[in-house]
Amino acid sequence: MPEKPAPTVAIIGLGLIGGSLALALREAGEAGELLGCDKQADAVAEGIARRVIDRALQSPREALAQADIIVLCVPTMAAADLLADLTQEAARTGSSAIITDVASVKGGLEARMLAQHGCVPPRVVLGHPIAGSERSGVGAARGGLFRDHLTILTPAENTDADALADVSHLWRAAGASVVCMAVSTHDRVLAATSHLPHVLAYCLVDTLARSPHGDDVFRFAAGGFRDFTRIASSDPVMWRDVALANRGALLEAIDDFAQHLITLRAAIDAGDGDALLQTFTAAKTARDSFSALQATRGRS
């Protein structure tokens, strides 16, 4: 049986994630041709100049006839509208292109597909690479961004097996490990591990900036503050959209954290060193286990 040719891949949205995926596929030799489309003409021009993509598309719909795999790398709120448009056009034209995405919230996209088609179309594979940076734009793209990171795919019961296999292969070629889970599980897990930390970082920096002693706080802040608040330099518009798109799961995570913070405040107020030590020790143990898991993943 002849080897399957490398697919033509269309990246819709030439930002950090889309650009990095294109570079990773180019470095791995796993794309026959890399097509790109972005509302910003400058991003397209930079993408071609940096050889992130080979050729520009004038509109996302062009990808349906020209690409084997279309990756929607646009903000979460925009992804649902774009997915709806492309799947409707694919149904009209009979396009067999696989459509996937990188949005960090999946529930809204799934709901849009159910409302529009009665199911998630078989050639749609919703996904989310667990990687990123506080930097944004195609100029920040790098081929190694996904290496030793996870990509979560959330296939439906009727997802085409070949489509799932091709999208899985795409992300493995980019250096990621692939896992599958239900949409609801994904959104709940990401609310706790990604969306809540961003909300906390933004909230802490904003609180300190509004403080009458803010100038001194920032002048004397050390490495711990820098490390904890690094993600507050991320794109505010993108994270506003994420917070709203995953509102239910994020509110649960915020409420759970707030209750735990109140308990810690009460222990400090009461001078209860044993309670503080118990919490801090448990947290250190959990964090050390996480670091060991990350190190193991990096060696695998």
Coordinates of C-alpha atoms in Angstrom, one line a residue:
M1 CA 0.0 0.0 0.0
P2 CA 1.5 3.4 -1.0
E3 CA 2.4 5.8 1.8
K4 CA -0.3 8.4 2.4
P5 CA 0.9 11.8 1.1
A6 CA 1.4 14.7 3.5
P7 CA -1.8 16.7 3.8
T8 CA -2.3 20.3 2.7
V9 CA -3.0 22.2 5.9
A10 CA -4.8 25.5 6.1
I11 CA -4.2 27.7 9.2
I12 CA -7.0 30.1 9.8
G13 CA -5.6 32.8 12.2
L14 CA -1.9 33.4 12.0
G15 CA -1.2 34.2 15.7
L16 CA 1.1 32.5 18.2
I17 CA -0.7 29.1 18.1
G18 CA -1.4 29.0 14.4
G19 CA 2.0 30.2 13.4
S20 CA 3.7 27.8 15.8
L21 CA 1.7 24.9 14.5
A22 CA 2.7 25.7 10.9
L23 CA 6.3 26.0 11.8
A24 CA 6.3 22.7 13.7
L25 CA 4.7 20.9 10.8
R26 CA 7.2 22.4 8.4
E27 CA 10.1 21.4 10.6
A28 CA 8.7 17.9 10.8
G29 CA 8.0 17.7 7.1
E30 CA 4.4 16.7 7.8
A31 CA 2.6 19.1 5.6
G32 CA 2.5 19.0 1.8
E33 CA 1.6 22.7 1.6
L34 CA 0.9 25.2 4.3
L35 CA -1.9 27.7 3.6
G36 CA -2.8 30.7 5.8
C37 CA -5.5 33.2 6.3
D38 CA -5.9 36.1 8.7
K39 CA -8.0 39.2 8.9
Q40 CA -4.7 41.2 9.4
A41 CA -2.9 41.6 6.1
D42 CA 0.3 42.3 8.0
A43 CA 0.1 38.9 9.7
V44 CA -0.2 37.2 6.4
A45 CA 2.7 39.1 4.9
E46 CA 4.9 38.3 7.9
G47 CA 3.8 34.7 7.8
I48 CA 4.9 34.4 4.2
A49 CA 8.1 36.3 4.8
R50 CA 9.1 34.0 7.7
R51 CA 8.1 30.9 5.7
V52 CA 5.5 30.1 8.3
I53 CA 3.1 29.5 5.4
D54 CA 3.6 28.9 1.7
R55 CA 0.6 30.7 0.3
A56 CA -2.2 33.0 1.5
L57 CA -5.9 32.3 1.2
Q58 CA -8.3 35.2 0.6
S59 CA -11.0 33.8 2.9
P60 CA -11.5 30.8 5.2
R61 CA -14.0 29.3 2.8
E62 CA -11.3 28.9 0.2
A63 CA -9.7 26.3 2.4
L64 CA -12.6 23.9 2.0
A65 CA -11.6 23.2 -1.6
Q66 CA -7.8 23.5 -1.2
A67 CA -6.9 21.9 2.1
D68 CA -7.1 18.4 3.6
I69 CA -7.1 19.7 7.2
I70 CA -8.3 23.2 8.3
V71 CA -7.2 24.4 11.7
L72 CA -9.2 27.3 13.2
C73 CA -6.7 29.3 15.3
V74 CA -8.9 32.2 16.1
P75 CA -10.2 33.5 19.5
T76 CA -12.7 31.3 21.3
M77 CA -15.8 33.5 20.7
A78 CA -14.9 33.9 17.0
A79 CA -14.2 30.1 16.6
A80 CA -17.9 29.1 17.0
D81 CA -19.1 31.6 14.3
L82 CA -16.3 30.5 11.9
L83 CA -16.9 26.8 12.5
A84 CA -20.6 27.3 11.9
D85 CA -19.9 29.1 8.6
L86 CA -17.4 26.5 7.4
T87 CA -19.5 23.4 8.3
Q88 CA -22.5 24.9 6.6
E89 CA -20.5 25.6 3.4
A90 CA -18.9 22.1 3.6
A91 CA -22.4 20.6 3.7
R92 CA -23.5 22.6 0.7
T93 CA -20.4 21.9 -1.4
G94 CA -19.7 18.4 -0.3
S95 CA -16.2 19.2 1.0
S96 CA -14.5 16.4 2.7
A97 CA -11.9 18.6 4.5
I98 CA -11.3 17.9 8.1
I99 CA -12.0 20.9 10.4
T100 CA -10.4 21.2 13.8
D101 CA -9.6 24.1 16.2
V102 CA -7.5 25.2 19.1
A103 CA -10.0 27.1 21.2
S104 CA -9.5 26.7 25.0
V105 CA -13.3 26.3 25.6
K106 CA -15.1 23.5 23.8
G107 CA -18.7 23.7 25.1
G108 CA -19.8 26.6 23.0
L109 CA -18.5 25.1 19.8
E110 CA -20.2 21.8 20.5
A111 CA -23.5 23.5 21.4
R112 CA -23.3 25.5 18.1
M113 CA -22.8 22.3 16.1
L114 CA -25.7 20.6 17.9
A115 CA -28.0 23.5 17.2
Q116 CA -27.0 23.8 13.6
H117 CA -26.5 20.2 12.5
G118 CA -28.1 18.1 15.3
C119 CA -24.6 16.7 15.9
V120 CA -21.0 17.5 15.6
P121 CA -20.3 16.7 11.9
P122 CA -18.1 13.6 11.5
R123 CA -15.3 15.5 9.9
V124 CA -15.1 18.0 12.7
V125 CA -12.6 17.2 15.5
L126 CA -12.6 19.8 18.3
G127 CA -9.2 20.2 20.0
H128 CA -7.1 22.3 22.3
P129 CA -3.3 22.3 22.6
I130 CA -2.2 22.9 26.2
A131 CA 0.6 25.3 25.3
G132 CA 1.1 29.0 24.9
S133 CA 2.9 32.1 25.9
E134 CA 2.2 35.6 27.2
R135 CA 3.5 36.8 23.9
S136 CA 1.1 36.9 20.9
G137 CA 1.2 37.3 17.1
V138 CA 2.9 35.4 14.3
G139 CA 6.2 37.1 15.2
A140 CA 6.2 35.1 18.5
A141 CA 5.6 31.8 16.7
R142 CA 8.1 29.0 17.3
G143 CA 8.2 25.4 16.1
G144 CA 8.9 23.9 19.4
L145 CA 6.0 25.4 21.3
F146 CA 4.0 22.2 21.5
R147 CA 6.9 19.8 22.2
D148 CA 6.4 17.8 25.4
H149 CA 2.9 19.4 25.9
L150 CA -0.5 17.8 25.7
T151 CA -3.2 18.4 23.1
I152 CA -6.7 17.4 24.1
L153 CA -9.1 16.2 21.5
T154 CA -12.9 15.9 22.2
P155 CA -14.3 13.6 19.6
A156 CA -18.0 12.9 19.5
E157 CA -19.6 9.4 19.2
N158 CA -20.0 9.9 15.4
T159 CA -16.6 11.4 14.7
D160 CA -15.0 9.9 11.6
A161 CA -12.2 7.5 12.7
D162 CA -9.9 8.6 9.9
A163 CA -10.4 12.3 10.7
L164 CA -9.6 11.7 14.3
A165 CA -6.5 9.7 13.3
D166 CA -5.3 12.5 11.0
V167 CA -5.8 15.3 13.5
S168 CA -4.0 13.2 16.2
H169 CA -1.1 12.6 13.8
L170 CA -1.0 16.3 13.1
W171 CA -0.4 17.2 16.7
R172 CA 2.0 14.4 17.3
A173 CA 4.0 15.6 14.4
A174 CA 4.1 19.0 16.1
G175 CA 5.6 17.3 19.2
A176 CA 2.6 17.1 21.4
S177 CA 1.1 14.1 23.2
V178 CA -2.6 13.5 22.4
V179 CA -5.3 12.6 24.8
C180 CA -9.1 12.4 24.3
M181 CA -11.8 13.4 26.7
A182 CA -15.4 14.6 26.8
V183 CA -16.2 18.3 26.1
S184 CA -17.6 18.8 29.6
T185 CA -14.6 17.3 31.3
H186 CA -12.2 19.4 29.2
D187 CA -14.0 22.6 30.1
R188 CA -14.1 21.8 33.8
V189 CA -10.4 20.8 34.0
L190 CA -9.3 23.8 32.0
A191 CA -11.3 26.2 34.1
A192 CA -9.4 25.0 37.2
T193 CA -5.9 24.6 35.7
S194 CA -5.7 27.5 33.1
H195 CA -8.7 29.9 33.2
L196 CA -8.7 30.4 37.0
P197 CA -4.9 31.0 37.2
H198 CA -5.2 33.7 34.5
V199 CA -8.1 35.4 36.4
L200 CA -6.1 35.3 39.6
A201 CA -3.0 36.8 38.0
Y202 CA -5.0 39.6 36.4
C203 CA -6.9 40.3 39.6
L204 CA -3.7 40.4 41.8
V205 CA -1.8 42.7 39.4
D206 CA -4.9 45.0 39.1
T207 CA -5.4 45.0 42.8
L208 CA -1.8 46.0 43.5
A209 CA -1.8 48.6 40.7
R210 CA -4.8 50.3 42.3
S211 CA -3.2 50.3 45.7
P212 CA -1.9 53.6 47.1
H213 CA 1.4 51.8 47.6
G214 CA 1.4 50.3 44.1
D215 CA 4.6 52.0 42.9
D216 CA 6.6 50.6 45.9
V217 CA 5.0 47.1 45.5
F218 CA 6.1 46.8 41.9
R219 CA 9.5 48.4 42.5
F220 CA 10.5 45.8 45.2
A221 CA 8.7 42.8 43.8
A222 CA 11.0 39.8 43.4
G223 CA 11.1 36.7 41.3
G224 CA 8.1 35.0 42.9
F225 CA 5.8 37.9 42.0
R226 CA 7.2 37.9 38.4
D227 CA 6.7 34.1 38.0
F228 CA 3.2 34.1 39.5
T229 CA 2.0 37.1 37.5
R230 CA 3.7 36.4 34.1
I231 CA 0.5 35.3 32.5
A232 CA -1.2 38.7 33.3
S233 CA 0.8 39.9 30.3
S234 CA -1.4 37.7 28.1
D235 CA -3.8 39.1 25.6
P236 CA -6.7 40.6 27.6
V237 CA -9.3 40.4 24.8
M238 CA -8.6 36.7 24.3
W239 CA -8.9 36.0 28.1
R240 CA -12.0 38.0 28.4
D241 CA -13.6 35.8 25.7
V242 CA -12.3 32.6 27.4
A243 CA -13.8 33.7 30.8
L244 CA -17.2 34.4 29.3
A245 CA -17.2 31.3 27.1
N246 CA -16.5 29.0 30.0
R247 CA -18.5 31.0 32.5
G248 CA -20.2 28.2 34.4
A249 CA -17.1 26.0 35.0
L250 CA -15.0 29.1 35.8
L251 CA -17.5 30.4 38.3
E252 CA -17.4 27.0 40.1
A253 CA -13.6 27.1 40.2
I254 CA -13.6 30.7 41.5
D255 CA -16.1 29.9 44.2
D256 CA -14.1 26.9 45.3
F257 CA -10.9 28.9 45.5
A258 CA -12.6 31.8 47.3
Q259 CA -13.9 29.4 50.0
H260 CA -10.5 28.0 50.4
L261 CA -9.0 31.5 50.6
I262 CA -11.5 32.4 53.3
T263 CA -10.5 29.4 55.3
L264 CA -6.8 30.4 55.1
R265 CA -7.6 33.9 56.1
A266 CA -9.5 32.6 59.2
A267 CA -6.4 30.5 60.1
I268 CA -4.1 33.5 59.8
D269 CA -6.5 35.6 61.8
A270 CA -6.7 33.0 64.5
G271 CA -2.9 32.4 64.5
D272 CA -3.5 28.8 63.6
G273 CA 0.0 27.8 62.4
D274 CA -0.9 24.1 62.3
A275 CA -3.7 24.7 59.8
L276 CA -1.4 26.9 57.6
L277 CA 1.4 24.3 57.7
Q278 CA -1.0 21.5 56.8
T279 CA -2.3 23.4 53.8
F280 CA 1.1 24.6 52.7
T281 CA 2.6 21.1 53.0
A282 CA -0.3 19.5 51.1
A283 CA 0.1 22.1 48.3
K284 CA 3.9 21.6 48.1
T285 CA 3.5 17.9 47.8
A286 CA 0.9 18.3 45.1
R287 CA 3.1 20.8 43.2
D288 CA 6.2 18.6 43.5
S289 CA 4.2 15.7 42.1
F290 CA 3.1 17.9 39.2
S291 CA 6.7 18.9 38.5
A292 CA 7.8 15.3 38.5
L293 CA 5.1 14.4 36.1
Q294 CA 6.1 17.2 33.8
A295 CA 9.7 16.1 33.9
T296 CA 8.7 12.5 33.0
R297 CA 6.6 13.7 30.1
G298 CA 9.6 15.7 28.9
R299 CA 11.8 12.6 28.8
S300 CA 9.2 10.4 27.1

